[in-house]
PDB file of C-alpha atoms in Angstrom:
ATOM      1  CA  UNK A   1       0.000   0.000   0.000  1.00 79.00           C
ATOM      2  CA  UNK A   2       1.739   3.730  -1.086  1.00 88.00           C
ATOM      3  CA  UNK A   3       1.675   6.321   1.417  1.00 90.00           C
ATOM      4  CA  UNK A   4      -0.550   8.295  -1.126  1.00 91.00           C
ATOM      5  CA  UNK A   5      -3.191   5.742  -0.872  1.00 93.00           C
ATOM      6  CA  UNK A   6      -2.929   5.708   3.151  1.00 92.00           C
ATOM      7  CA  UNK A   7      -2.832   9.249   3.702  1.00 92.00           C
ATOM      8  CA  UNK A   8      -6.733   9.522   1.998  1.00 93.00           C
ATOM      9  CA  UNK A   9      -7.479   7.377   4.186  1.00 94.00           C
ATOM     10  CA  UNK A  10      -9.782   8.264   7.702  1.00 94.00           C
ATOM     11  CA  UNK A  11      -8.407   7.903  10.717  1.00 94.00           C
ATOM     12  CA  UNK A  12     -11.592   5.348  11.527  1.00 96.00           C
ATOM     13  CA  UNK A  13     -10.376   3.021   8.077  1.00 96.00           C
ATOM     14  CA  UNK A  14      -6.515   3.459   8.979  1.00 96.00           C
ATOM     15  CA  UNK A  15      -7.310   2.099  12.362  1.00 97.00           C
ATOM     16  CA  UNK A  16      -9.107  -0.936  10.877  1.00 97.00           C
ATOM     17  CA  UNK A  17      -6.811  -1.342   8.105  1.00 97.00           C
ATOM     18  CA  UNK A  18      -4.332  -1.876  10.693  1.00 97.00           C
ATOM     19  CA  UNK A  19      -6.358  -4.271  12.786  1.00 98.00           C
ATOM     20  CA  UNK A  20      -6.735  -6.530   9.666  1.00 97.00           C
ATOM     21  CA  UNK A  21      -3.272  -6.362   8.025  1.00 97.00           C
ATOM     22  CA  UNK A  22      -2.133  -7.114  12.075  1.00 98.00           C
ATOM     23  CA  UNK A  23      -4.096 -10.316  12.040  1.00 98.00           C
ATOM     24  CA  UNK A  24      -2.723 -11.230   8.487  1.00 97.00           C
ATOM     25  CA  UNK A  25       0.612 -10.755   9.362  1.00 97.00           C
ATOM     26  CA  UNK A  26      -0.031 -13.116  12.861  1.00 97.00           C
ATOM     27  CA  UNK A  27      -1.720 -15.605  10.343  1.00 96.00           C
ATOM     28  CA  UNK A  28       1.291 -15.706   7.760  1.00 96.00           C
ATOM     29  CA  UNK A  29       3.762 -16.415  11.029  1.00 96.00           C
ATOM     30  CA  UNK A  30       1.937 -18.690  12.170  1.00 96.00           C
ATOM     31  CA  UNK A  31       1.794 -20.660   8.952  1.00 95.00           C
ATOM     32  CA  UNK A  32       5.472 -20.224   8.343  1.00 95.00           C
ATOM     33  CA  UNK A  33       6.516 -22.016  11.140  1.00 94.00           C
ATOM     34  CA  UNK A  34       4.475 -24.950  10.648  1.00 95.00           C
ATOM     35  CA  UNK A  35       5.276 -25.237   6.788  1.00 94.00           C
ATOM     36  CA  UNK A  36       7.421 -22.775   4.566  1.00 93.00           C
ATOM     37  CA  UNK A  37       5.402 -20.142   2.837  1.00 92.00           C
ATOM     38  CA  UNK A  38       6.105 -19.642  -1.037  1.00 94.00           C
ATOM     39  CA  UNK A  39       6.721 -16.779  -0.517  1.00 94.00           C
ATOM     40  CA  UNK A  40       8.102 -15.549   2.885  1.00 93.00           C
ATOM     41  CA  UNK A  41       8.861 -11.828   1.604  1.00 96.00           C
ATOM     42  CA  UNK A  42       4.872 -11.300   2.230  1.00 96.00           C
ATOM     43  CA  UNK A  43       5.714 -10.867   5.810  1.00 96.00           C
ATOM     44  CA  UNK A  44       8.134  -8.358   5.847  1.00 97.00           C
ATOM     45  CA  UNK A  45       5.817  -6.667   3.272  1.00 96.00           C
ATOM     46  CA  UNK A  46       2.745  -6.626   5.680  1.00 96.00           C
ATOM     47  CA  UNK A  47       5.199  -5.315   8.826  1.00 97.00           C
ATOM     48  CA  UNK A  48       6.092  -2.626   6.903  1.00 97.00           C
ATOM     49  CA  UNK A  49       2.814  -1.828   5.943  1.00 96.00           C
ATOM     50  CA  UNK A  50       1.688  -1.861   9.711  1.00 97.00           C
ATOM     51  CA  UNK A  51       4.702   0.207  10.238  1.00 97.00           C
ATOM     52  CA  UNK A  52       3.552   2.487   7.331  1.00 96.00           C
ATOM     53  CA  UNK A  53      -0.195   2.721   8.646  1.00 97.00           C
ATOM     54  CA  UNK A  54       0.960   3.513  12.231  1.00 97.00           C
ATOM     55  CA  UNK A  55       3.131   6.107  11.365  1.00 96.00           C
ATOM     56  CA  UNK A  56       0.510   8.190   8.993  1.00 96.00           C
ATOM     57  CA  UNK A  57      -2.067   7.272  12.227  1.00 96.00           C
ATOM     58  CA  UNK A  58       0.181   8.900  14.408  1.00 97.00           C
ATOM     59  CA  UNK A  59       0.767  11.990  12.213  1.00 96.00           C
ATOM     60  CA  UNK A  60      -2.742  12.435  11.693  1.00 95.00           C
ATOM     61  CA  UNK A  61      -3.623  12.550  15.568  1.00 94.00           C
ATOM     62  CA  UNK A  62      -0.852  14.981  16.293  1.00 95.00           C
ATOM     63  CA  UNK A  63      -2.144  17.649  13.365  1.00 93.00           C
ATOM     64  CA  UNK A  64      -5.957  17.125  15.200  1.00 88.00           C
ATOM     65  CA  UNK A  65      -5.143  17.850  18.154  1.00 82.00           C
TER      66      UNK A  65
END
């Protein structure tokens, strides 16, 4: 997800964007360690997304305030 696409984004949807990508990300670990993934580079791609999503959050509550 570009930071363009995040930063139209409500506070409300960023907040459950995060929630779902989080649970994603938990899901993809989990099956990782039981059997390799094809492609293991999703999880760093969904951490940095969460990282992404947190950090426009965060920017967002400090300008309404």
């Amino acid at each position: 997800m570009k930071t363009s696409e995040i930063n139209e984004m409500t506070v409300n949807e960023i907040i459950e964007k995060i929630d779902t990508e989080r649970a994603e990300l938990i899901r993809l670990k989990l099956n990782h360690s039981i059997s390799p993934l094809e492609n293991p580079l999703k999880i760093r791609d969904l951490r940095k997304n969460v990282a992404r999503l947190q950090t426009i959050l965060h920017q967002k509550q400090l300008t309404e305030k």
